[in-house]
Coordinates of C-alpha atoms in Angstrom, one line a residue:
M8 CA 11.7 -8.1 -13.0
L9 CA 9.7 -9.1 -9.6
K10 CA 11.2 -6.2 -7.2
D11 CA 11.3 -6.6 -3.9
G12 CA 7.3 -4.6 -2.5
T13 CA 4.5 -4.6 -1.7
Y14 CA 2.3 -5.9 -4.2
R15 CA -2.0 -6.0 -4.8
A16 CA -3.0 -9.2 -5.9
W17 CA -5.6 -10.6 -7.5
F18 CA -6.8 -14.1 -8.5
K19 CA -8.8 -16.5 -9.5
T20 CA -10.8 -20.4 -9.8
P21 CA -12.5 -22.2 -11.6
T22 CA -14.7 -21.8 -8.7
G23 CA -14.5 -18.1 -7.1
Q24 CA -11.4 -14.7 -7.2
G25 CA -10.2 -12.6 -4.1
T26 CA -7.5 -10.4 -3.4
G27 CA -4.9 -9.5 -1.1
I28 CA -1.6 -7.9 0.0
A29 CA 1.6 -10.3 -0.9
H30 CA 5.2 -8.5 0.3
V31 CA 8.3 -9.6 -1.8
A32 CA 11.8 -8.8 0.0
D33 CA 15.4 -11.0 0.4
G34 CA 14.2 -14.2 -1.0
M35 CA 10.2 -14.9 0.5
I36 CA 7.1 -14.1 0.0
W37 CA 4.1 -13.4 2.2
G38 CA 0.7 -11.9 2.8
C39 CA -2.6 -12.7 3.2
D40 CA -5.9 -12.5 1.7
G41 CA -9.7 -12.2 3.2
V42 CA -9.5 -15.9 3.9
M43 CA -5.9 -16.9 4.7
T44 CA -2.7 -15.8 5.1
Y45 CA 0.3 -17.5 3.1
S46 CA 4.0 -17.2 3.1
G47 CA 6.6 -19.0 1.7
S48 CA 9.8 -18.8 -0.7
V49 CA 10.4 -17.0 -4.2
D50 CA 13.3 -17.6 -7.2
V51 CA 13.4 -14.3 -9.8
S52 CA 16.0 -14.9 -12.4
G53 CA 14.9 -11.6 -15.2
E54 CA 11.8 -11.8 -15.7
R55 CA 10.4 -15.2 -15.0
F56 CA 10.1 -16.2 -11.5
T57 CA 8.5 -19.1 -9.4
A58 CA 7.3 -19.5 -5.5
T59 CA 6.7 -21.8 -3.0
L60 CA 4.0 -21.1 -0.9
L61 CA 1.9 -22.6 2.3
T62 CA -1.6 -20.9 3.4
K63 CA -3.5 -20.9 6.5
R64 CA -6.6 -19.9 7.1
H65 CA -7.3 -17.2 9.2
T66 CA -10.9 -16.6 8.6
E67 CA -13.5 -19.1 9.6
Q68 CA -16.6 -19.7 7.6
L69 CA -15.8 -18.3 4.3
P70 CA -14.5 -20.9 1.7
T71 CA -11.0 -20.4 -0.3
V72 CA -11.2 -20.2 -4.0
F73 CA -9.5 -23.4 -3.5
G74 CA -12.9 -24.6 -1.4
T75 CA -12.9 -25.6 1.9
D76 CA -9.5 -26.2 3.0
D77 CA -7.6 -24.6 5.7
E78 CA -3.7 -25.3 5.1
L79 CA -2.8 -25.6 1.0
K80 CA 0.6 -25.8 -0.9
L81 CA 0.9 -23.6 -3.4
T82 CA 3.5 -23.5 -7.1
L83 CA 2.6 -20.7 -8.7
E84 CA 5.3 -20.1 -12.0
G85 CA 4.9 -16.6 -13.6
T86 CA 6.2 -13.4 -15.5
C87 CA 6.7 -10.3 -14.6
S88 CA 6.9 -7.1 -16.5
G89 CA 7.0 -3.5 -15.3
K90 CA 5.2 -3.1 -12.2
I91 CA 2.8 -6.2 -13.7
A92 CA 3.7 -9.4 -12.9
R93 CA 1.2 -12.8 -14.2
Y94 CA 1.3 -16.0 -12.2
T95 CA -0.7 -19.5 -11.9
A96 CA 0.0 -21.5 -10.1
T97 CA -1.6 -25.1 -8.2
A98 CA -2.1 -26.5 -5.2
E99 CA -1.0 -30.6 -4.1
Q100 CA -3.9 -30.7 -2.3
F101 CA -6.5 -29.9 -5.7
P102 CA -4.5 -32.0 -8.1
G103 CA -5.6 -30.1 -12.0
V104 CA -7.1 -26.9 -10.3
L105 CA -4.9 -23.7 -11.8
L106 CA -5.1 -20.7 -10.2
E107 CA -4.2 -17.8 -11.9
G108 CA -3.7 -13.7 -10.4
T109 CA -1.8 -11.3 -11.2
L110 CA 0.8 -8.7 -9.0
I111 CA 1.0 -5.1 -8.9
Y112 CA 3.9 -3.4 -8.3
S113 CA 3.1 -0.5 -5.2
E114 CA 4.7 2.1 -5.0
D115 CA 5.7 4.5 -2.3
R116 CA 3.8 7.8 -2.5
P117 CA 6.0 10.8 -2.8
P118 CA 5.5 13.4 0.2
A119 CA 3.6 16.1 -0.2
P120 CA 5.6 19.3 -1.1
A121 CA 5.8 21.4 1.7
A122 CA 4.0 24.9 1.9
Q123 CA 5.7 28.2 0.5
Q124 CA 4.5 30.1 3.4
P125 CA 2.2 30.0 7.0
A126 CA -0.7 29.2 6.8
P127 CA -3.0 32.5 6.9
Q128 CA -4.6 33.2 11.0
F129 CA -8.1 32.6 10.7
D130 CA -10.4 36.0 12.1
P131 CA -13.7 34.6 12.5
A132 CA -14.6 39.1 11.9
K133 CA -13.1 38.0 8.3
L134 CA -15.9 35.5 7.2
P135 CA -19.0 36.5 5.4
K136 CA -22.1 38.1 7.0
L137 CA -25.7 35.8 6.7
P138 CA -28.2 39.0 5.5
K139 CA -30.5 40.5 8.5
R140 CA -33.9 38.9 8.2
S141 CA -37.4 40.7 9.2
R142 CA -39.4 39.0 12.2

């Protein structure tokens, strides 16, 4: 099941590949990569999900994995098993070009354990001494 949370994204088309971050919450999906931002809706049904995304360029002069279009409408279909989701997508503006992608769920790191004892006071007198050199 595609859970609410943050995902690392990897995607490719025949013309290129990229990585980004995606966030899923309350039926919405949004994120960005080095060239585009994207946002839209996601529908989850068990292990399967579908999404519709609109993309918008935020960095000029770099190609997207589809080429040079500034705005795209993507339709995604995928499955999620555990922390890994795999999907395929098509862009309305590029019929017949398939985007393949993977989302990897990012779990929050547990907090560091609390120190059991206070850190010792720094005492420079306890540092090792360098040997005296003859001149």
